[in-house]
PDB file of C-alpha atoms in Angstrom:
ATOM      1  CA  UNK A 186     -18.978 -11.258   7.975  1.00  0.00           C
ATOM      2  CA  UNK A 187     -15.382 -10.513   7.327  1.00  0.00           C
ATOM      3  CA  UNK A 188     -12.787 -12.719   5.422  1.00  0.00           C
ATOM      4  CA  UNK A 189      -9.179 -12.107   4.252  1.00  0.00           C
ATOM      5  CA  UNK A 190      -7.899 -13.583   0.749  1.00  0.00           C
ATOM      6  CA  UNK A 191      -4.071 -13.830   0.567  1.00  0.00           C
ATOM      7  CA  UNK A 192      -2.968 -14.337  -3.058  1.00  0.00           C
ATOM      8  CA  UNK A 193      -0.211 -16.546  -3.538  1.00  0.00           C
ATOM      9  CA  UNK A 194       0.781 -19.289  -1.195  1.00  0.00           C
ATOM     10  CA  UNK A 195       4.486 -19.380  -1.930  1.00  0.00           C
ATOM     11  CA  UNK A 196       6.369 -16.559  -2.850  1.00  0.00           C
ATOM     12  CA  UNK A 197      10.067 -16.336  -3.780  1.00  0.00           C
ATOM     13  CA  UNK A 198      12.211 -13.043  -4.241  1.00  0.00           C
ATOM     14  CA  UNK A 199      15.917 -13.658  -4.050  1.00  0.00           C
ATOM     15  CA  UNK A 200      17.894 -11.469  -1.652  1.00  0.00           C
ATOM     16  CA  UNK A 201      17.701  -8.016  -2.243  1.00  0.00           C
ATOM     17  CA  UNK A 202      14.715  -7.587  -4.086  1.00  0.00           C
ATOM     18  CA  UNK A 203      11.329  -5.880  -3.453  1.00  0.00           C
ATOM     19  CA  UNK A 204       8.631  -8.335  -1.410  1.00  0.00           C
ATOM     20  CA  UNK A 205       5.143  -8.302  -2.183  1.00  0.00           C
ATOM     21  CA  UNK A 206       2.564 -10.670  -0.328  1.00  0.00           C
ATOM     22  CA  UNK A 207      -1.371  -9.477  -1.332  1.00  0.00           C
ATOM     23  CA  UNK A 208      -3.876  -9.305   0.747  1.00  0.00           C
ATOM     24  CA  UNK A 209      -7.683  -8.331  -0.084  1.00  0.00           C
ATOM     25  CA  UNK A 210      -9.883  -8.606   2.773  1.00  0.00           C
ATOM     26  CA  UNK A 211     -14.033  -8.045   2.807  1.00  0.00           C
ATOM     27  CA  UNK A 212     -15.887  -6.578   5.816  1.00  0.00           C
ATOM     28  CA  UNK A 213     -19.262  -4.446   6.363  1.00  0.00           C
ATOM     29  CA  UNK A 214     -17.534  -2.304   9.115  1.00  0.00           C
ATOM     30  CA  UNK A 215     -14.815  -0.719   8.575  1.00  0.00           C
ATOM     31  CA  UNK A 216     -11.842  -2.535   9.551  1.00  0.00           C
ATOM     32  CA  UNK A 217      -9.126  -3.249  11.225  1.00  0.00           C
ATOM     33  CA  UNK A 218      -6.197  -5.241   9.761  1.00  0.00           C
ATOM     34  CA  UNK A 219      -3.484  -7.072  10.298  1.00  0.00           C
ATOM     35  CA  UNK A 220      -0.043  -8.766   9.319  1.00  0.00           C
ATOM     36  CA  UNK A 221       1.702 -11.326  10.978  1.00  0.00           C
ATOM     37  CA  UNK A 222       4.688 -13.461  10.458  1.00  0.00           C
ATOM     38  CA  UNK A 223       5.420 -17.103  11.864  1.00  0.00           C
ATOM     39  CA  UNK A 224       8.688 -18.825  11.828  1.00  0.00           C
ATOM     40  CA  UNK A 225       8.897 -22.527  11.868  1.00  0.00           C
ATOM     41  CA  UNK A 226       7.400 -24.139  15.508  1.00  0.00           C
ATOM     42  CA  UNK A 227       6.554 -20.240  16.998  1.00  0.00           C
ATOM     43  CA  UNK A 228       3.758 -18.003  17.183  1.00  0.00           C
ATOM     44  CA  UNK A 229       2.505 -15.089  15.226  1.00  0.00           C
ATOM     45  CA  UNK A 230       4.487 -12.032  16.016  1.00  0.00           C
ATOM     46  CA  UNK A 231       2.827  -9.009  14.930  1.00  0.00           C
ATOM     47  CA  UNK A 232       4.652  -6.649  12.022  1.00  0.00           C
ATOM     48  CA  UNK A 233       2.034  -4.096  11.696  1.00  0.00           C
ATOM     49  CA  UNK A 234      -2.168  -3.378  12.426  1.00  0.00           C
ATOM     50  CA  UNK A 235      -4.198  -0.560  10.090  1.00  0.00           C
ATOM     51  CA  UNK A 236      -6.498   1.089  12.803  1.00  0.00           C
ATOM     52  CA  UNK A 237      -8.031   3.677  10.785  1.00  0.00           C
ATOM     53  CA  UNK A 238      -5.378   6.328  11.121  1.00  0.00           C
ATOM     54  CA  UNK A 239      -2.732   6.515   8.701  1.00  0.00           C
ATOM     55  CA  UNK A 240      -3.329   4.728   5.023  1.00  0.00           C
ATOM     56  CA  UNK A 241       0.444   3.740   5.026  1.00  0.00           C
ATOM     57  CA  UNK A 242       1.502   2.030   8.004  1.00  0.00           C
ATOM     58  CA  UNK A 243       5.338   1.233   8.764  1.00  0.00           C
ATOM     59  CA  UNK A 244       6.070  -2.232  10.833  1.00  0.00           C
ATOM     60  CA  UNK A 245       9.337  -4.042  12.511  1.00  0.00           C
ATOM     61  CA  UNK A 246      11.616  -5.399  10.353  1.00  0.00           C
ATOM     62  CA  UNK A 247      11.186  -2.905   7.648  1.00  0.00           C
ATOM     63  CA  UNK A 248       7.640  -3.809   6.375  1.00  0.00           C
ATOM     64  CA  UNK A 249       5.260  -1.979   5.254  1.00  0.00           C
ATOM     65  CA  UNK A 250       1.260  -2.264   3.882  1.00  0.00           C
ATOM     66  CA  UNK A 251      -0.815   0.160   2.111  1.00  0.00           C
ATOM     67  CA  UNK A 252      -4.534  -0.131   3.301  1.00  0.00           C
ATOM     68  CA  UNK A 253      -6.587   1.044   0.034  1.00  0.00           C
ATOM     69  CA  UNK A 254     -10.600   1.251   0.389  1.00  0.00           C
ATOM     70  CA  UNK A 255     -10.785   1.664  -3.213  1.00  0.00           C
ATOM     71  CA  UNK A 256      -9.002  -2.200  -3.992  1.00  0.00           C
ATOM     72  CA  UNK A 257     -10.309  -3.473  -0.749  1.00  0.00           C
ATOM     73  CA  UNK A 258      -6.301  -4.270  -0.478  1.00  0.00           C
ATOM     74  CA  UNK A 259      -3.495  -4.084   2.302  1.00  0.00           C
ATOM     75  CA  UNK A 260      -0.745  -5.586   0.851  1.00  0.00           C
ATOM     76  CA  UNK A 261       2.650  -5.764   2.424  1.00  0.00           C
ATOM     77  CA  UNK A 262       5.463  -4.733   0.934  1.00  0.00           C
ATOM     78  CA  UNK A 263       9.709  -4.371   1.510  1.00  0.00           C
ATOM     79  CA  UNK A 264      12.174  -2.786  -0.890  1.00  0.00           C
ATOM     80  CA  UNK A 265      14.906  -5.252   0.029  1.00  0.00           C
ATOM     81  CA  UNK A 266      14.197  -8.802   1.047  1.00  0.00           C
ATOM     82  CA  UNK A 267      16.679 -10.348   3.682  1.00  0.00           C
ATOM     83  CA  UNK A 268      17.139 -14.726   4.069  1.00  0.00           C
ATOM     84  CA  UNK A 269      16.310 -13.932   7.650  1.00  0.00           C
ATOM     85  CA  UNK A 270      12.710 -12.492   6.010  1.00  0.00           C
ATOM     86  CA  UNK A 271      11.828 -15.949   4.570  1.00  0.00           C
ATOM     87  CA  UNK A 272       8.814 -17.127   6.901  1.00  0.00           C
ATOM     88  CA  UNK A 273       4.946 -17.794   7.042  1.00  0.00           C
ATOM     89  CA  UNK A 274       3.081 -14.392   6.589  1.00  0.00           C
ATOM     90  CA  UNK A 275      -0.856 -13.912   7.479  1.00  0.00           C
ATOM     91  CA  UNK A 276      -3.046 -11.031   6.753  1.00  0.00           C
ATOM     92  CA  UNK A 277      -5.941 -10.840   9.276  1.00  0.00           C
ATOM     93  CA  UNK A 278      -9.283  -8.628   9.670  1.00  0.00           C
ATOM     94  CA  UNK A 279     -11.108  -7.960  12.522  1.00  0.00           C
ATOM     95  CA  UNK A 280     -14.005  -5.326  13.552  1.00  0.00           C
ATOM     96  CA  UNK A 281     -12.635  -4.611  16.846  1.00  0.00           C
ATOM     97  CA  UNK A 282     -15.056  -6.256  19.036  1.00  0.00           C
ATOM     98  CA  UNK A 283     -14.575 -10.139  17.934  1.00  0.00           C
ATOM     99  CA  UNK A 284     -12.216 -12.457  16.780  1.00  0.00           C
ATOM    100  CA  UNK A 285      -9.709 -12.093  14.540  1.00  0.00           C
ATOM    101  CA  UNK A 286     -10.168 -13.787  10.867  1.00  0.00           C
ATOM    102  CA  UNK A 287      -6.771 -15.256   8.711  1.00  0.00           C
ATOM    103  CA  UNK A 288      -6.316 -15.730   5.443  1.00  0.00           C
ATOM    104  CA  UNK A 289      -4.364 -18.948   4.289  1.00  0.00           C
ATOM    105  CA  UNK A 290      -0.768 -17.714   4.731  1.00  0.00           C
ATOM    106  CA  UNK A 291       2.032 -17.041   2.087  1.00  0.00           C
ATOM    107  CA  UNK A 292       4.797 -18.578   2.597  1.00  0.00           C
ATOM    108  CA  UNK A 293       7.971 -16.768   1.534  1.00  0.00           C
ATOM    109  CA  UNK A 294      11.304 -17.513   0.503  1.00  0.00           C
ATOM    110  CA  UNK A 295      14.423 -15.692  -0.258  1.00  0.00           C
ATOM    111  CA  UNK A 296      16.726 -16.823  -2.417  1.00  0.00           C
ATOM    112  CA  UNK A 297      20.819 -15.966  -2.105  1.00  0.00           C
TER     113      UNK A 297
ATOM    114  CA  UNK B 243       4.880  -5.191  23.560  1.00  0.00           C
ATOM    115  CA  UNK B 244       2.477  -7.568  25.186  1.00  0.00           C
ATOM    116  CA  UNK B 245       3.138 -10.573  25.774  1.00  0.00           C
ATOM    117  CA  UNK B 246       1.641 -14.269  26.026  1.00  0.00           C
ATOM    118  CA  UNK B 247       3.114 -17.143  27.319  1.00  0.00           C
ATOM    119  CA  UNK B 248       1.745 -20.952  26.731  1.00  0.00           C
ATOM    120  CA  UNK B 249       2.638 -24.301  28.252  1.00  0.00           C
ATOM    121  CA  UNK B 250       4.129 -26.012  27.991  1.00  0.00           C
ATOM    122  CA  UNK B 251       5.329 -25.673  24.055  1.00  0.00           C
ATOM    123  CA  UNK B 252       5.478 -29.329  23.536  1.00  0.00           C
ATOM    124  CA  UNK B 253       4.078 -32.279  24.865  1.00  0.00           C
ATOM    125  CA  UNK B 254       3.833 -35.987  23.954  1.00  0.00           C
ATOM    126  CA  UNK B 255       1.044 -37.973  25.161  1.00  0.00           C
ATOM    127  CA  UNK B 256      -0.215 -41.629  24.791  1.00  0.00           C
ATOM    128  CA  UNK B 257      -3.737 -41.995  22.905  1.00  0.00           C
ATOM    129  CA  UNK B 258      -6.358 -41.935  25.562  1.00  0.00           C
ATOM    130  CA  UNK B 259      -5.004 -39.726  27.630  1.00  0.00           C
ATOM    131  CA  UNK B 260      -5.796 -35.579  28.558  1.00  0.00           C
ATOM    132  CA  UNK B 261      -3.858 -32.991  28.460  1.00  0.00           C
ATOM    133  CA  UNK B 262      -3.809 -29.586  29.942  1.00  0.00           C
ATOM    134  CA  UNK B 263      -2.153 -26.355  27.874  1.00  0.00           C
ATOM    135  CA  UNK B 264      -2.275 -22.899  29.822  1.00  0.00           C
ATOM    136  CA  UNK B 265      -2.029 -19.447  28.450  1.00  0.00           C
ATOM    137  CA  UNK B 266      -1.324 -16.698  30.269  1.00  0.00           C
ATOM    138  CA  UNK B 267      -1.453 -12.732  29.606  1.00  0.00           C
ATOM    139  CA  UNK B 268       1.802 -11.345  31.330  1.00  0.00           C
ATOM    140  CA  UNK B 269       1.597  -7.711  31.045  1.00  0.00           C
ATOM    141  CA  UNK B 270      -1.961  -6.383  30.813  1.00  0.00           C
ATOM    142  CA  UNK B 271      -5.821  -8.154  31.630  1.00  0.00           C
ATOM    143  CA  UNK B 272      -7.025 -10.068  28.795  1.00  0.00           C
ATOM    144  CA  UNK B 273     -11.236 -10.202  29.619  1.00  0.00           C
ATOM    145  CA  UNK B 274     -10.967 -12.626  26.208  1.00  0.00           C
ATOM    146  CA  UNK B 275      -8.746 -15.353  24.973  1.00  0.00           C
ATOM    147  CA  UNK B 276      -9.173 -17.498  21.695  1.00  0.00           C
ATOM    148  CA  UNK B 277      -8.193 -20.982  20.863  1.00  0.00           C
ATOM    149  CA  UNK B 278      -6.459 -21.736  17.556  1.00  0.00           C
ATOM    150  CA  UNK B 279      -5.110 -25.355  16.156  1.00  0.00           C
ATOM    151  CA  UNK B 280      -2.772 -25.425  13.285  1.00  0.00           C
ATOM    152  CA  UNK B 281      -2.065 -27.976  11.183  1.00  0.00           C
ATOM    153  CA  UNK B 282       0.674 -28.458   8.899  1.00  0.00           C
ATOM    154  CA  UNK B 283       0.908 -25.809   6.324  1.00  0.00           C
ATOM    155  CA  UNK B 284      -2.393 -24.379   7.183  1.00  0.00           C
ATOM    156  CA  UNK B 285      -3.584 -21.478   8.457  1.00  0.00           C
ATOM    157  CA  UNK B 286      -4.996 -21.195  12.070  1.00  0.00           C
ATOM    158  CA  UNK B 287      -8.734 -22.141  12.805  1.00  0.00           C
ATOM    159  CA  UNK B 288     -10.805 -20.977  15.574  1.00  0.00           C
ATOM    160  CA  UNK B 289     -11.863 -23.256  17.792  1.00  0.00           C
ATOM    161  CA  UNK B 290     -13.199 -21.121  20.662  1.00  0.00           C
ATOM    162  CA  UNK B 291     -13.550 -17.861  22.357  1.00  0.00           C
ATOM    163  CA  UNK B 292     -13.629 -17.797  26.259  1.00  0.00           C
ATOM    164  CA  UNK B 293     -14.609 -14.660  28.141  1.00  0.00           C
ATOM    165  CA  UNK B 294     -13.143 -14.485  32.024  1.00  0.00           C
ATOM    166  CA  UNK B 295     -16.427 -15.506  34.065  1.00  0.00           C
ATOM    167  CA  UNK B 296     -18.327 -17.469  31.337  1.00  0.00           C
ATOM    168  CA  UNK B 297     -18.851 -20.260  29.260  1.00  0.00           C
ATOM    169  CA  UNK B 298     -16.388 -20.703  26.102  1.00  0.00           C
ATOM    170  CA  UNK B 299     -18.366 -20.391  22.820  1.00  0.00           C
ATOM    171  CA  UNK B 300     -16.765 -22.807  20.336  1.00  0.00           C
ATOM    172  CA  UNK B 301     -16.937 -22.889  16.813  1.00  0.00           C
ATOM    173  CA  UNK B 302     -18.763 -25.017  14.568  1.00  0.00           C
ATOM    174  CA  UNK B 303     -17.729 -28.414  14.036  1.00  0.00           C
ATOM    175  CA  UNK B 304     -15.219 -28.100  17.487  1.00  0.00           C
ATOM    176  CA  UNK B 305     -16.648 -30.781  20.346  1.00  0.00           C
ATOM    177  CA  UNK B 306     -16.792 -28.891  23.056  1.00  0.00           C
ATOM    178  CA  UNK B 307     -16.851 -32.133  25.589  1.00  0.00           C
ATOM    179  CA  UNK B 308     -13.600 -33.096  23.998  1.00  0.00           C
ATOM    180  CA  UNK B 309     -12.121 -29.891  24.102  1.00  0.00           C
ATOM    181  CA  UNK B 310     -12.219 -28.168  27.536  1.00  0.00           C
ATOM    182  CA  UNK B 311     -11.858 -24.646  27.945  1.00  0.00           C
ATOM    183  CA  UNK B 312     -11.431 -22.548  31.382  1.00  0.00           C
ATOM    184  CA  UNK B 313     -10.988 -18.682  31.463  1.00  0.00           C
ATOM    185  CA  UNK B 314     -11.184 -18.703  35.595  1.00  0.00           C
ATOM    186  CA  UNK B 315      -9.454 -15.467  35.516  1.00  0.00           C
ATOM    187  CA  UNK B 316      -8.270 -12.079  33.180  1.00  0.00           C
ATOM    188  CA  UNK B 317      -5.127 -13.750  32.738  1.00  0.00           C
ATOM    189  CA  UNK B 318      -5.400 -17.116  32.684  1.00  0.00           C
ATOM    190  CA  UNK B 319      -7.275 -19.743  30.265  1.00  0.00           C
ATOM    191  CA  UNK B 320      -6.896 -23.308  29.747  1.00  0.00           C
ATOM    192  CA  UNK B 321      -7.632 -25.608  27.162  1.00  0.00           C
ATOM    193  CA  UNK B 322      -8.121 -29.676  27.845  1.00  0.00           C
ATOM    194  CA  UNK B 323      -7.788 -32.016  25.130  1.00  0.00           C
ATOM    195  CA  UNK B 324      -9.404 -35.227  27.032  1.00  0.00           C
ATOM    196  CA  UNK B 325      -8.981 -38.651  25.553  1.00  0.00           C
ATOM    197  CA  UNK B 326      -6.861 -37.217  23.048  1.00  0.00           C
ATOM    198  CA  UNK B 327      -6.462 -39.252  20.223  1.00  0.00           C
ATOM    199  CA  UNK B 328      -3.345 -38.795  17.020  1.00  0.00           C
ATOM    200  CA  UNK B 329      -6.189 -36.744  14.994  1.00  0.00           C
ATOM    201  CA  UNK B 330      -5.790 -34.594  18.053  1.00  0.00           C
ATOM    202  CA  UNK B 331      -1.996 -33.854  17.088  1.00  0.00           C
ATOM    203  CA  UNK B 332      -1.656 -29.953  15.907  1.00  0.00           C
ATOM    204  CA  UNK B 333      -0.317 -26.798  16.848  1.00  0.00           C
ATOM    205  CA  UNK B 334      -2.427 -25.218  19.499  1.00  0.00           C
ATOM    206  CA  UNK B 335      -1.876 -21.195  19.927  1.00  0.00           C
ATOM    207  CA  UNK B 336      -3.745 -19.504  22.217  1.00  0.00           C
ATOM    208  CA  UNK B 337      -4.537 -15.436  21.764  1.00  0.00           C
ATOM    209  CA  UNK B 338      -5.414 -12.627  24.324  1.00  0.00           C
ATOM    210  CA  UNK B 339      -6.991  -9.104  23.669  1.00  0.00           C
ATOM    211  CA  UNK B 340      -6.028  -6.643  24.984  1.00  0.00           C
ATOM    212  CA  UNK B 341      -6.000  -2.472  24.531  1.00  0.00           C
ATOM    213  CA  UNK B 342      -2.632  -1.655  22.757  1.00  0.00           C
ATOM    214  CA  UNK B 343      -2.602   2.255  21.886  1.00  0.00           C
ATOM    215  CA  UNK B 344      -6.968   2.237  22.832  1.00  0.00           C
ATOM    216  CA  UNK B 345      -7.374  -0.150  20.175  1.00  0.00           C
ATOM    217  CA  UNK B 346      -8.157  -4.005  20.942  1.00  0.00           C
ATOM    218  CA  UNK B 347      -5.280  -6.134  19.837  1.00  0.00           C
ATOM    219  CA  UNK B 348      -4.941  -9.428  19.768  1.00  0.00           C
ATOM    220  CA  UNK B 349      -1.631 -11.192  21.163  1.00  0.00           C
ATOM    221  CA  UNK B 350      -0.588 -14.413  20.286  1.00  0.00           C
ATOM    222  CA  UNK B 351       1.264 -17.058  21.923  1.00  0.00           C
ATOM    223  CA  UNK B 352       4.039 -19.376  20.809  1.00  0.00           C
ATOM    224  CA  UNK B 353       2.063 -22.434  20.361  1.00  0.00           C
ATOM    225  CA  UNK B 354       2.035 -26.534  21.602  1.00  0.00           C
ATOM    226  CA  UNK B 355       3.089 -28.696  19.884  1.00  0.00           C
ATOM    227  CA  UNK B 356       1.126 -31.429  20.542  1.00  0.00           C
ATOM    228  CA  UNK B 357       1.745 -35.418  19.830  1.00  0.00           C
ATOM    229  CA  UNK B 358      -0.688 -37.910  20.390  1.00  0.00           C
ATOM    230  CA  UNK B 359       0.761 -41.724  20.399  1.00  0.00           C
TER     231      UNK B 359
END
C-alpha cells in the first residue's frame, strides 16, 4: 500500500521568503510522486512528478522537490514566495500502474 | 500538456433528481479515468476507477447504484449522481491517465461544483 503524509495544513511565508511544504510518502515499490496545486473552485494542475530519473526535479512556477530515499521525503520547496503562490498544494504517490494516492493538502499563504 | 475537460463545472439541482457530469481526454486516449469528490477543505477521495470496456470498480464505502459510472469509450467517462440528495453536494474532479514522456500520468480536470437543493 502506498500513502502520502503532508506536514502542516496551513503554511504562511510572507512575500519573498523561502516556501517549504513536507511531504513523506510510504510505498513497497519504488515510486512515483507527485505535486499539485489547486486554486479556489479549479482542478489540480500539475507543478512537478519524480519518475525515477533525476533526485532534484524543477517544476512551473519556480518549484522545486527533492525526492530523498533515505527520509522517505519529497518536499517542495521555492526561494522566493509570490501572493500569486498562495493556494492548496498536494503531494501524491503512485506505483505507476494504479491510482494515484493524496495526502491532506497544505494550504499556503503569502503574506505582503 | 494534456488536457481534461469536465461538464459542466457547475450545476444546481433539486433533491431527488440525477445528474450527469462528463469528462473528456482532449489530446491523447485515456484506457482509465478516476472519480474524485472534494469536500470543503479536504483532500480528494477516490470514489472509482473505470477502465474503457468494463465495469467501474468503486471504492469502499461509495454506492455504486447511486453513483453511476460509464467509460463507453478512451476518451469519454461519465459519472451519474441519481436521486441526488444535499449530502451529495461536493466537488467532483474527474482524472485520465495517460503516457506523458513513457511514464503514466494522471491528468486532472477542473471539477463540478455540484448543489443539491
Amino acid at each position: 500500500a502506498q500513502s502520502v503524509t503532508q506536514l502542516g495544513s496551513h503554511v504562511s511565508v510572507s512575500e519573498g521568503a523561502l516556501v517549504l511544504l513536507r511531504c513523506n510518502y510510504s510505498s513497497s515499490v519504488p515510486p512515483y510522486l507527485f505535486w499539485y496545486v489547486q486554486y479556489p473552485n479549479q482542478g489540480l494542475q500539475l507543478l512537478l512528478k519524480y519518475t525515477s530519473a533525476a533526485t532534484l526535479v524543477k517544476g512551473i512556477n519556480g518549484f522545486e522537490a527533492e525526492f530523498k530515499k533515505s527520509e522517505t521525503s519529497f518536499h517542495l520547496t521555492k526561494p522566493s514566495a509570490h501572493m500569486s503562490d498562495a493556494a492548496e498544494y498536494f503531494c501524491a504517490v503512485s506505483d505507476g500502474a494504479n491510482d494515484m494516492r493524496f495526502g491532506a493538502g497544505t494550504r499556503l499563504t503569502v503574506k505582503p | 500538456g494534456a488536457v481534461v475537460s469536465q461538464h459542466p463545472s457547475r450545476v444546481i439541482c433539486k433533491s431527488g433528481t440525477s445528474v450527469k457530469i462528463e469528462c473528456r481526454s482532449l489530446d491523447f486516449q485515456a484506457t482509465t479515468m478516476f472519480w474524485y469528490r472534494q469536500f470543503p477543505k479536504q483532500s480528494l477521495m477516490l470514489m472509482a476507477t473505470s477502465n474503457e470496456g468494463s465495469k467501474a470498480t468503486y471504492e469502499q464505502g461509495v454506492e455504486k447504484d447511486k453513483f453511476l459510472i460509464n467509460h463507453a469509450s478512451l476518451t469519454l467517462s461519465t459519472l451519474t449522481v441519481t436521486s441526488a440528495h444535499p449530502e451529495d453536494s461536493s466537488f467532483y474532479i474527474c482524472s485520465a491517465r495517460g503516457l506523458a514522456g513513457g511514464i503514466n500520468t494522471q491528468y486532472f480536470g477542473p471539477g463540478t461544483r455540484l448543489t443539491v437543493l
